[in-house]
Coordinates of N, CA and C in Angstrom, one line a residue:
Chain U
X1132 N -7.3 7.4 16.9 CA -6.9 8.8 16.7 C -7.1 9.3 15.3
X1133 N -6.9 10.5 15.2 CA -7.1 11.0 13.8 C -6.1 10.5 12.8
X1134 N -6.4 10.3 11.5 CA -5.3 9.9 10.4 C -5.4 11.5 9.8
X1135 N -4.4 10.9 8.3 CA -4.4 12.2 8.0 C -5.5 12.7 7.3
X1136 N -5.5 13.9 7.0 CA -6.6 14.6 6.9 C -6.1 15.7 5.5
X1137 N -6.7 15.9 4.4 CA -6.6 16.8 3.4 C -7.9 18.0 3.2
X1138 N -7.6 19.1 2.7 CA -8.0 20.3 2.2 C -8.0 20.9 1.0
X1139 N -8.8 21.3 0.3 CA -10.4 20.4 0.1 C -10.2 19.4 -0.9
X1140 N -11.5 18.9 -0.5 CA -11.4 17.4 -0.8 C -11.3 17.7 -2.2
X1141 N -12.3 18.5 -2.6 CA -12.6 18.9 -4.6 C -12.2 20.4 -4.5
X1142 N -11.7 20.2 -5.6 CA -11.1 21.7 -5.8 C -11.4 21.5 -7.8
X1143 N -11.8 22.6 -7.8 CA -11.7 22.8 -10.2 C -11.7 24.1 -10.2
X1144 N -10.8 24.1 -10.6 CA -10.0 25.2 -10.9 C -9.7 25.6 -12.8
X1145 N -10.1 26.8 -12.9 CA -9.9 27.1 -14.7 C -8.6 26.9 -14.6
X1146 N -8.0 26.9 -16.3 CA -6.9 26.5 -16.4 C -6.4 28.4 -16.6
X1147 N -4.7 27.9 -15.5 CA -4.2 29.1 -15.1 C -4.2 29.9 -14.1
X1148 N -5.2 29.0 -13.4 CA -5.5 29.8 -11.8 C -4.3 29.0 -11.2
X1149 N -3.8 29.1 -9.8 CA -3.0 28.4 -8.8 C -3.9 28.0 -8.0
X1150 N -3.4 26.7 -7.3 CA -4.3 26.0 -6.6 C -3.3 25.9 -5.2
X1151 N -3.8 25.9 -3.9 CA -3.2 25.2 -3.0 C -3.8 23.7 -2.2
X1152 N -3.4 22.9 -2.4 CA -4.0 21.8 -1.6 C -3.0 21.8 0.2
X1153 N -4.0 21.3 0.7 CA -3.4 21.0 2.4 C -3.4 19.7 2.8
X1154 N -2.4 19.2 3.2 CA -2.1 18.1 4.2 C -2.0 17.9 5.8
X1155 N -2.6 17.4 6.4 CA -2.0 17.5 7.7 C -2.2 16.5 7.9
X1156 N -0.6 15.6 8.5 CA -0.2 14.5 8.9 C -0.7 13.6 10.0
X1157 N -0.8 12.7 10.2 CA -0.8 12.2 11.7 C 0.2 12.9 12.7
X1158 N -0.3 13.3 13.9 CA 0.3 13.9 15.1 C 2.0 13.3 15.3
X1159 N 2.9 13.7 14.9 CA 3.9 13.2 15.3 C 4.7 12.5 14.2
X1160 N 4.1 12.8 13.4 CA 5.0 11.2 11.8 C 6.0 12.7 11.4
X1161 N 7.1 11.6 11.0 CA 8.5 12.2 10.4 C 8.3 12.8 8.9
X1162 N 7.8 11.9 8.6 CA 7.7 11.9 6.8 C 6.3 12.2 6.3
X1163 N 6.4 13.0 5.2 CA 5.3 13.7 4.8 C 5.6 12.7 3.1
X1164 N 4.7 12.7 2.4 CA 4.7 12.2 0.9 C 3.7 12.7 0.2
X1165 N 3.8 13.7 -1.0 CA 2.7 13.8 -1.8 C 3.1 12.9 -3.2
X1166 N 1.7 12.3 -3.4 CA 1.6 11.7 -4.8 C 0.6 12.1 -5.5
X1167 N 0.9 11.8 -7.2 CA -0.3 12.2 -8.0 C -0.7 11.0 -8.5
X1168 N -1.7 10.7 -8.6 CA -2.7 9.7 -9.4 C -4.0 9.9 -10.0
X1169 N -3.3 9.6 -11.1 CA -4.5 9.9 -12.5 C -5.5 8.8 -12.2
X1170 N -6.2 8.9 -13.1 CA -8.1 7.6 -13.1 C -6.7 6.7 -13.8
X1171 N -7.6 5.7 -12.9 CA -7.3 4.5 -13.6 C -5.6 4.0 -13.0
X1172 N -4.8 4.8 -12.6 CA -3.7 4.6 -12.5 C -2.9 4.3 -11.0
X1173 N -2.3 3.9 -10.7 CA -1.5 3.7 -9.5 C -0.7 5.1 -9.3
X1174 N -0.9 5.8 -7.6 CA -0.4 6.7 -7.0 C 1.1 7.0 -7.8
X1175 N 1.6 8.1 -7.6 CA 2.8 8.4 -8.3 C 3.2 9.4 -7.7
X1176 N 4.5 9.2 -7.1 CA 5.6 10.0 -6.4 C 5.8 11.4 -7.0
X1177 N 5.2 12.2 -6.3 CA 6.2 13.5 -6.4 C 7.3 14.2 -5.3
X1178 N 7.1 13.7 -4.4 CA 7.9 14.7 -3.2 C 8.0 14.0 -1.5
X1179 N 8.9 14.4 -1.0 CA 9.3 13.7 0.2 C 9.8 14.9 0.9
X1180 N 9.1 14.9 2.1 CA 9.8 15.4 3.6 C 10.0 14.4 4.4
X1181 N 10.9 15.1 5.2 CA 11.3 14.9 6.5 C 11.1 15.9 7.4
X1182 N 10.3 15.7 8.3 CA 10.3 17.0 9.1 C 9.6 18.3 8.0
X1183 N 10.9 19.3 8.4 CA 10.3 20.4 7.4 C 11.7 20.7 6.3
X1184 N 12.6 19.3 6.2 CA 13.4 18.9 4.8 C 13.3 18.4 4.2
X1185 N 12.6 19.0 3.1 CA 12.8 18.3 1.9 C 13.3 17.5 0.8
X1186 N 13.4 16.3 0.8 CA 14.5 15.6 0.9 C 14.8 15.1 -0.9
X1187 N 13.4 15.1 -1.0 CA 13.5 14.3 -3.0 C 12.0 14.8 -3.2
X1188 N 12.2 15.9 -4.4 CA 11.2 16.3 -5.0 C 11.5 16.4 -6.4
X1189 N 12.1 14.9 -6.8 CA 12.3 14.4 -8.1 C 10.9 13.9 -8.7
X1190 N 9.9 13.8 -8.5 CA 8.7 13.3 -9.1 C 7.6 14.4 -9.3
X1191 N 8.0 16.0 -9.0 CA 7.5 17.1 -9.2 C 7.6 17.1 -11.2
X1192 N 6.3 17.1 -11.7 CA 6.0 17.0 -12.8 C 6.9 18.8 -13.3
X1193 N 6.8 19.6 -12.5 CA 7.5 20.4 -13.6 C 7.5 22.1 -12.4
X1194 N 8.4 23.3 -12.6 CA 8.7 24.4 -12.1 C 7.3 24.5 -11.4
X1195 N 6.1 24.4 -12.1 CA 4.9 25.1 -11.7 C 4.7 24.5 -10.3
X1196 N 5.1 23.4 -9.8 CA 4.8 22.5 -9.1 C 5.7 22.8 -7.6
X1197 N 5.1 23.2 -6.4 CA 5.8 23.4 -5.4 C 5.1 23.2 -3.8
X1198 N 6.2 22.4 -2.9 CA 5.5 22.1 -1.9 C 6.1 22.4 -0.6
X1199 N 5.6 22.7 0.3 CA 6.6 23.0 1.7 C 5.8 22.5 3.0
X1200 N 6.5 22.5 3.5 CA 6.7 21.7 5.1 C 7.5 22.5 6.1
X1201 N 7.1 24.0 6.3 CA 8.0 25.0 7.0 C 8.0 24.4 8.6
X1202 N 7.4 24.1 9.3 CA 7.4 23.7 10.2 C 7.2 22.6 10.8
X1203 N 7.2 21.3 9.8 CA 7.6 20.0 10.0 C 6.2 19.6 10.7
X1204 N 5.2 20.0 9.7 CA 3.9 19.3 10.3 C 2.9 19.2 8.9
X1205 N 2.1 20.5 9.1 CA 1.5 20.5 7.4 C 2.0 20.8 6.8
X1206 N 1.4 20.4 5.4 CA 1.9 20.4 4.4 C 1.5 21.0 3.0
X1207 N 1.6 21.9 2.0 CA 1.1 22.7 1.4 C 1.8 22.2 -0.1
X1208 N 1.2 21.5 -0.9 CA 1.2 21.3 -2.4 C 0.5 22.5 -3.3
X1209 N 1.1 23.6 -3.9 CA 0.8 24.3 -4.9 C 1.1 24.4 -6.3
X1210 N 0.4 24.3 -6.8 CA 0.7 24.3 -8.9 C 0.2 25.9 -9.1
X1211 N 1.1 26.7 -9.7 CA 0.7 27.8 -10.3 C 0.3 27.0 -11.8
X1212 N -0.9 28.2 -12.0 CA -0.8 28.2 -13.6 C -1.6 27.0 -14.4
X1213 N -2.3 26.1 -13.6 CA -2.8 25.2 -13.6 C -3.4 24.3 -15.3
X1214 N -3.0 23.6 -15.5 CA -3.3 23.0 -17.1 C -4.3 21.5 -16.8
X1215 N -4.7 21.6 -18.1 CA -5.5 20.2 -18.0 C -5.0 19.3 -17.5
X1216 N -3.8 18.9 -17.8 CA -3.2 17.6 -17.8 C -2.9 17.8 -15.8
X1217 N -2.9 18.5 -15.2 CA -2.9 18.5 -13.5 C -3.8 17.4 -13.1
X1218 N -5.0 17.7 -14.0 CA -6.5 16.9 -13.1 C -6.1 16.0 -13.2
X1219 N -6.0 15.4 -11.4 CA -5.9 14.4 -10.5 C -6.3 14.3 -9.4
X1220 N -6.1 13.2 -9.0 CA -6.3 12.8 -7.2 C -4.8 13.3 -6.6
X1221 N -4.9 14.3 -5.8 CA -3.5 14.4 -5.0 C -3.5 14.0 -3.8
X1222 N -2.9 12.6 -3.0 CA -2.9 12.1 -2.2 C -1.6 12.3 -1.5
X1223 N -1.7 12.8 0.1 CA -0.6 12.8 0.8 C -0.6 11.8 1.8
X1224 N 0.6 11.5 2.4 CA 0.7 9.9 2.9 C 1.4 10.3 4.2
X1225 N 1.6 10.2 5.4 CA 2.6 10.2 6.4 C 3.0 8.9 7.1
X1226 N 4.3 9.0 7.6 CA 5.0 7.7 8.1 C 5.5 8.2 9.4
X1227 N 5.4 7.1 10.4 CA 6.2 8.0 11.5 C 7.5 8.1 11.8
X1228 N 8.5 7.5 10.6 CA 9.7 7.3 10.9 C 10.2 8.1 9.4
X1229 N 11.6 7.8 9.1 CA 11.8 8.0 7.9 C 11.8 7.4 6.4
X1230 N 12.2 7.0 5.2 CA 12.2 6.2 4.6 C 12.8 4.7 5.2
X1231 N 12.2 3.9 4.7 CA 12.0 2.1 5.3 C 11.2 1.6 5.6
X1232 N 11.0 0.5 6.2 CA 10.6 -0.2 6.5 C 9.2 0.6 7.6
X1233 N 8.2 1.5 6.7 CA 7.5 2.1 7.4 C 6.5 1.9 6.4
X1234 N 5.4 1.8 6.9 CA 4.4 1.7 6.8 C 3.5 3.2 6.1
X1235 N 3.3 4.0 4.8 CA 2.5 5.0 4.6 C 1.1 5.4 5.5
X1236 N 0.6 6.5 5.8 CA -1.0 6.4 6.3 C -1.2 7.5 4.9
X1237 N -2.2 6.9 4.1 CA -2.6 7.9 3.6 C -4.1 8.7 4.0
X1238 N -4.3 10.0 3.1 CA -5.1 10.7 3.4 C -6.0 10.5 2.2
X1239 N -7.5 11.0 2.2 CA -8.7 10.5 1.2 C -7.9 11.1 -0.2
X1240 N -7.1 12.1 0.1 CA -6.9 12.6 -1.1 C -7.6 13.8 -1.6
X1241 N -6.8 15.1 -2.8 CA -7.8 15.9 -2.9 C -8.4 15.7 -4.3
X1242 N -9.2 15.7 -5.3 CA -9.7 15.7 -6.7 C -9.6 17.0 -7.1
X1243 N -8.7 17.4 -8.2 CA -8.1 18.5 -8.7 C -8.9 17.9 -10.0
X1244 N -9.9 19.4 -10.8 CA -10.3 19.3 -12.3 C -9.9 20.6 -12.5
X1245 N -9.6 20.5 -13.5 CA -9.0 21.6 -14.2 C -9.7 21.8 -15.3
X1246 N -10.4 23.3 -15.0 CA -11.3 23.0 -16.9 C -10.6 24.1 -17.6
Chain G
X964 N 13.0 5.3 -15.2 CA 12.1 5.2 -13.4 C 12.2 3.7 -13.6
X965 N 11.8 3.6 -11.9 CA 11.9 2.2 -11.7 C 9.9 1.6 -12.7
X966 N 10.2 0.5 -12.6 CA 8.5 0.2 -12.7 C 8.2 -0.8 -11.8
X967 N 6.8 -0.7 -11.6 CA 6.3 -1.9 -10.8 C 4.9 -2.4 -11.4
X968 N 4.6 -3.3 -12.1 CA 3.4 -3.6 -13.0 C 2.6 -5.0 -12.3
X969 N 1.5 -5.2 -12.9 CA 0.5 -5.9 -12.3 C 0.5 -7.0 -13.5
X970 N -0.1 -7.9 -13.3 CA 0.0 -8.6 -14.8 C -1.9 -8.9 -15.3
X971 N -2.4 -8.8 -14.0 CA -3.7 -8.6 -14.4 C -4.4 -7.2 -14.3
X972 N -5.1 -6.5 -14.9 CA -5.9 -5.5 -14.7 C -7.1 -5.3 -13.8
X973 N -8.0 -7.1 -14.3 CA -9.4 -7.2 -13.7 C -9.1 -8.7 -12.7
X974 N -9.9 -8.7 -11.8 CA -9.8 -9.7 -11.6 C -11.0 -10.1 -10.5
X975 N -12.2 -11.1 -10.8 CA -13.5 -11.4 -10.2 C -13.3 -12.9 -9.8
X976 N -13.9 -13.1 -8.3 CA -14.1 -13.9 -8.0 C -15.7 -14.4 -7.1
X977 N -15.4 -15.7 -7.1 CA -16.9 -15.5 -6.2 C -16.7 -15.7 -4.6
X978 N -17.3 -15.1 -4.0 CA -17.6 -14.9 -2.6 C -17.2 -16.0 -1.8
X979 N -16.1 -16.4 -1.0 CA -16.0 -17.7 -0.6 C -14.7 -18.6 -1.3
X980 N -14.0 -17.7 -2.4 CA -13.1 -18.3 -3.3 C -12.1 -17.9 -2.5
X981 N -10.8 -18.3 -2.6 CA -9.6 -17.9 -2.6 C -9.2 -16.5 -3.8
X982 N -8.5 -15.9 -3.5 CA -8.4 -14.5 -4.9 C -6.7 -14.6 -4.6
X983 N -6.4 -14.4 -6.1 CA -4.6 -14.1 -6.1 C -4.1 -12.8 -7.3
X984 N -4.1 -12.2 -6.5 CA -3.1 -11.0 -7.3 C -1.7 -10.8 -7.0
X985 N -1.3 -11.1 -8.8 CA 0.2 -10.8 -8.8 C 0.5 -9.4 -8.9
X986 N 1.9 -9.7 -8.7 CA 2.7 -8.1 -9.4 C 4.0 -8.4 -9.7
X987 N 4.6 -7.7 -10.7 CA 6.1 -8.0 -11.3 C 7.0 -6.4 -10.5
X988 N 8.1 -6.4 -10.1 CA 8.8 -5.2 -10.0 C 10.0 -5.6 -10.8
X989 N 11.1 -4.7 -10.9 CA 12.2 -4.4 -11.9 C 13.3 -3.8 -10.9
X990 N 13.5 -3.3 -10.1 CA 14.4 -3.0 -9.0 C 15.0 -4.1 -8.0
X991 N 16.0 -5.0 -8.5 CA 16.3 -5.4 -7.6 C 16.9 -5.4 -6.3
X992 N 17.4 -3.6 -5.8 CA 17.3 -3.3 -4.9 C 16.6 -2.6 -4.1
X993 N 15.3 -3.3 -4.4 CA 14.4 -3.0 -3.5 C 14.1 -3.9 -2.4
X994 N 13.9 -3.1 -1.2 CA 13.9 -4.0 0.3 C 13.0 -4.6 1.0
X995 N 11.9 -3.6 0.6 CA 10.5 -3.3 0.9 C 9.4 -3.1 -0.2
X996 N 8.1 -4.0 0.8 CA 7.1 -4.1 -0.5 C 5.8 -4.4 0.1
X997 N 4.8 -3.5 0.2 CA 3.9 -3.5 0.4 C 2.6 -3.3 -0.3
X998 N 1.7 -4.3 0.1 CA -0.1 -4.3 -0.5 C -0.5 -3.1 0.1
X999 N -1.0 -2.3 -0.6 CA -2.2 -1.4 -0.3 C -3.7 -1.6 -0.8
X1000 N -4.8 -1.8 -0.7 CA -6.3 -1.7 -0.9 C -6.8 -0.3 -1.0
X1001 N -7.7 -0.1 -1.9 CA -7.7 1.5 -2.3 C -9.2 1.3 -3.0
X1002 N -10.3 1.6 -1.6 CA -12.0 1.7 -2.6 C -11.9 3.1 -2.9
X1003 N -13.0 3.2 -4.1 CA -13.6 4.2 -4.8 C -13.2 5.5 -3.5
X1004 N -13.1 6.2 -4.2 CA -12.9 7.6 -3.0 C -12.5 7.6 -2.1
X1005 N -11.4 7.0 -1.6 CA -10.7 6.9 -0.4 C -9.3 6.9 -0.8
X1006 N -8.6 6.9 0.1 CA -7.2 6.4 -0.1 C -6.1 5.4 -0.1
X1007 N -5.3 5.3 -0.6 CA -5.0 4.0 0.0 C -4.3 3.1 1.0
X1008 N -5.1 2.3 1.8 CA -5.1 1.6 2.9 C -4.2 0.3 3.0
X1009 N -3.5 0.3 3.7 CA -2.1 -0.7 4.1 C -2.5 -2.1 4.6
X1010 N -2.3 -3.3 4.0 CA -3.3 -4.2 4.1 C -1.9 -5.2 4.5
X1011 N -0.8 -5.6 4.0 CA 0.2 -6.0 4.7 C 1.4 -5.8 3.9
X1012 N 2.7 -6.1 4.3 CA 4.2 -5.9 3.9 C 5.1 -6.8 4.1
X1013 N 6.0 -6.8 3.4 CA 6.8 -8.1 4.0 C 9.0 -7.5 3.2
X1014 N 9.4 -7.6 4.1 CA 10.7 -7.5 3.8 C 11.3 -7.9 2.8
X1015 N 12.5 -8.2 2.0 CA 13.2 -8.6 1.0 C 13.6 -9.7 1.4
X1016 N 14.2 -9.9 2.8 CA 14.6 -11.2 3.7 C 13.9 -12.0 3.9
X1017 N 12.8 -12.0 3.7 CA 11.7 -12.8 3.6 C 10.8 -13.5 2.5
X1018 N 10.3 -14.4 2.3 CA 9.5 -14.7 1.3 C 8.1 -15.2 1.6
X1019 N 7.7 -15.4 2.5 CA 6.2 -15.4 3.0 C 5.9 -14.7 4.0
X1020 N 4.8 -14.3 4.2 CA 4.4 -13.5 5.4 C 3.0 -13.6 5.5
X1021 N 2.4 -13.7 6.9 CA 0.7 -13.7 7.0 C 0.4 -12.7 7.7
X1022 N -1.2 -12.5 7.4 CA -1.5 -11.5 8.0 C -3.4 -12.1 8.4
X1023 N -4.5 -11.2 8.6 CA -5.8 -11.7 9.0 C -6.3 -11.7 7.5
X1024 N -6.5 -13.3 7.1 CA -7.1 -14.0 5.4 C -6.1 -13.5 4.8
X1025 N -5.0 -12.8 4.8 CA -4.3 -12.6 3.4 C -2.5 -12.9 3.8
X1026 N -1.8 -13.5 2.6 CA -0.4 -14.1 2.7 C 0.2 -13.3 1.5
X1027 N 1.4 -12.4 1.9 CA 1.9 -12.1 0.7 C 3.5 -13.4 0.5
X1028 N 3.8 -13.4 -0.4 CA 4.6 -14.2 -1.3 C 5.6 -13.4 -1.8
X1029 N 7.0 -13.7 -1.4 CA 8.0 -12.6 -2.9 C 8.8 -13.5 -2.9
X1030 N 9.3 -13.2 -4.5 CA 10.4 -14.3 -5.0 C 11.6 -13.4 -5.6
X1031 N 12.1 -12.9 -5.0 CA 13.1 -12.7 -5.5 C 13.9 -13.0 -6.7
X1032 N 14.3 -14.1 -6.8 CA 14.5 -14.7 -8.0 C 14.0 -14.0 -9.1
X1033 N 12.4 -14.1 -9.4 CA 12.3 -13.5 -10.5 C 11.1 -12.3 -10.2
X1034 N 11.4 -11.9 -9.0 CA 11.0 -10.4 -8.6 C 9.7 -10.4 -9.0
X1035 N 8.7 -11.2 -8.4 CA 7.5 -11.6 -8.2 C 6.8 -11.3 -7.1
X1036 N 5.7 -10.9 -6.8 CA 5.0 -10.6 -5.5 C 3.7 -11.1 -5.7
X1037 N 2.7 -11.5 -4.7 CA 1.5 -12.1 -4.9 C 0.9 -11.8 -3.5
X1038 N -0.4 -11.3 -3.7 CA -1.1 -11.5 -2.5 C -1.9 -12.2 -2.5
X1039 N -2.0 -13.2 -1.7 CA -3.6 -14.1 -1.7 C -4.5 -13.9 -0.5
X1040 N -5.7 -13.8 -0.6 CA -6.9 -13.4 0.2 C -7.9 -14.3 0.2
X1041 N -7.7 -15.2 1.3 CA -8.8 -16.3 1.6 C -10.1 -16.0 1.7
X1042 N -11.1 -16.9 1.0 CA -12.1 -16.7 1.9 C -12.6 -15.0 1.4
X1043 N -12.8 -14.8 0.0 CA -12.9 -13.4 -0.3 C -14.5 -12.8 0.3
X1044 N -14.7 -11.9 0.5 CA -15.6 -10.9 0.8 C -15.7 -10.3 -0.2
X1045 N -17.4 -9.8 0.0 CA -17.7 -8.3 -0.7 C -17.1 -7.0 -0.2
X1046 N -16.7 -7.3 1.1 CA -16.2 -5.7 1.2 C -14.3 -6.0 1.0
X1047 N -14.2 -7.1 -0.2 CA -12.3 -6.9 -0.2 C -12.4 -6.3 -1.9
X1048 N -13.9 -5.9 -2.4 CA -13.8 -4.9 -3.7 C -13.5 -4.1 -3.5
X1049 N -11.9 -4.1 -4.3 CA -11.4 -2.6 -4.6 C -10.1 -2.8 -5.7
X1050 N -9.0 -2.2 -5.6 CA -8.2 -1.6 -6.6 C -7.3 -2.0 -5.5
X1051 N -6.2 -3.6 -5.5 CA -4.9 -3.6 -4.8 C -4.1 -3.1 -6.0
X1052 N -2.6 -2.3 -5.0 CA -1.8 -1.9 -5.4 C -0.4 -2.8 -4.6
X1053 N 0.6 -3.2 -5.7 CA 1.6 -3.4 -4.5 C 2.9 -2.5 -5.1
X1054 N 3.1 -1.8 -3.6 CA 4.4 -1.1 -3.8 C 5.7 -1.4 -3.5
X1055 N 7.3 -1.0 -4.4 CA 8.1 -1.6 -3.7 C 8.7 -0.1 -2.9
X1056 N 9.6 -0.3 -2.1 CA 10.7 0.9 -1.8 C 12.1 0.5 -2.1
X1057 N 12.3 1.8 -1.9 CA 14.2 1.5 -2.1 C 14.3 3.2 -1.7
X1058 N 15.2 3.8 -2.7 CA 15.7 5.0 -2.2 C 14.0 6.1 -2.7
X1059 N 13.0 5.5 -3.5 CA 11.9 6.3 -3.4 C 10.8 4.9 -3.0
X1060 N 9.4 5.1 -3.5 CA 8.4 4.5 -2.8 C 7.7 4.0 -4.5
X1061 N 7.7 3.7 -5.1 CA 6.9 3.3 -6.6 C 5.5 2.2 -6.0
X1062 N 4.3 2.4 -6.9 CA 3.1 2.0 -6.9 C 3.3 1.2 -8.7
X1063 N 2.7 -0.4 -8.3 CA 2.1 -0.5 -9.5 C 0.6 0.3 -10.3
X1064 N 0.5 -0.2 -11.3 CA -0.8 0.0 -11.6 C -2.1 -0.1 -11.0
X1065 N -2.3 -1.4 -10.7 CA -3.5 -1.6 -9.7 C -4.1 -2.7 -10.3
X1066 N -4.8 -3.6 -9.7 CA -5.6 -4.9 -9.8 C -7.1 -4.6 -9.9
X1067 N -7.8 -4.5 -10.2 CA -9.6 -4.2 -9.5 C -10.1 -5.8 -9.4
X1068 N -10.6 -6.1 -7.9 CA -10.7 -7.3 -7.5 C -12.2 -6.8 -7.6
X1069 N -13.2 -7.9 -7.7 CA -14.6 -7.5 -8.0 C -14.8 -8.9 -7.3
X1070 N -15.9 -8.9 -6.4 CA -16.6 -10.5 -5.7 C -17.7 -10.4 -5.9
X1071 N -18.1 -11.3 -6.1 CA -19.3 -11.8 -7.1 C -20.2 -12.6 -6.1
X1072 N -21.1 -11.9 -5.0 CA -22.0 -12.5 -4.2 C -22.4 -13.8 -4.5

């Protein structure tokens, strides 16, 4: 079956524009996850659904930074205002259950440059 | 924040070797802990996990290891391949999901 699947893969963006990145989960998973990962670095937590609740979006680097899940399927990561320090890999992950003992599927990820 | 660190960065072996990557975490209430595998431009891929109740677990050529005691994790990958080049990560969970840094395993035909 299909895994997840992200939109678009490359995105560069000047600094200051807004960007939207897309997720769409495996058919049916509970839990949505966006992370950021810099070169060189290990994935890094920003945000958790459930469904289309929001549950912990303590790893949102800062205001500019916003994601929703209105109908408990895809998923929409936006940064207004976009700065250097954004450029990353943004990878979103779905699980079919909730947090535990669950297994992530991630997606290729999108590559955000920011010039 | 929690951390979860790697203690090696690089790590090359030859084709046919056994390969062992560690990882240190700091949360000892963490429950869950799993290897991810992550090549160049892709994402990363779920290679095996193992409980807190547990301290060995197998899977097809690779065994993870956790010690509690001194909150140690290890994966070992028998019998390495060229196609097991990549960047392991091992993550733990608890109330969020934390990634170490990453390993870069390189096999040496």
């Amino acid at each position: 079956g299909a895994g997840v699947s992200q939109s678009p893969r490359y995105k560069v963006a000047k600094r200051g524009q807004d960007v939207a990145l897309r997720c769409d989960p495996i058919s049916g998973h509970v839990s949505l996850f966006w992370y950021q990962q810099a070169l060189g670095q290990g994935p890094e937590f920003l945000t958790y659904f459930q469904n289309e609740a929001q549950l912990d979006k303590s790893g949102l680097p800062s205001d500019r930074f916003f994601a929703e899940r209105p109908e408990g399927s895809v998923s929409t990561l936006k940064i207004q205002r976009t700065q250097q320090e954004d450029s990353a890999v943004y990878l979103c992950a779905s699980s079919p259950q909730g947090l535990g003992y669950n297994e992530q599927f991630f997606g290729p990820g999108t590559r955000l440059t920011v010039l | 924040g929690e951390s979860v660190g790697l203690h090696l960065p690089t790590l090359s072996v030859q084709e046919g070797d056994n390969s062992i990557i560690n990882c240190a975490y700091s949360n000892s209430a963490s429950d869950y802990f799993i290897w991810y595998k992550q090549e160049s431009g892709k994402g990363p891929q779920f290679i095996i996990d193992i409980r807190s109740n547990m301290d060995k677990r197998q899977g097809q050529r690779v065994t993870v290891l956790l010690n509690k005691t001194v909150k140690h994790l290890s994966l070992q990958i028998a019998a390495t391949q060229p196609g097991d080049s990549a960047v392991y990560f091992c993550a733990e969970s608890g109330n969020q999901f934390y990634f170490g840094t990453g390993t870069s395993l390189t096999v040496i035909p």
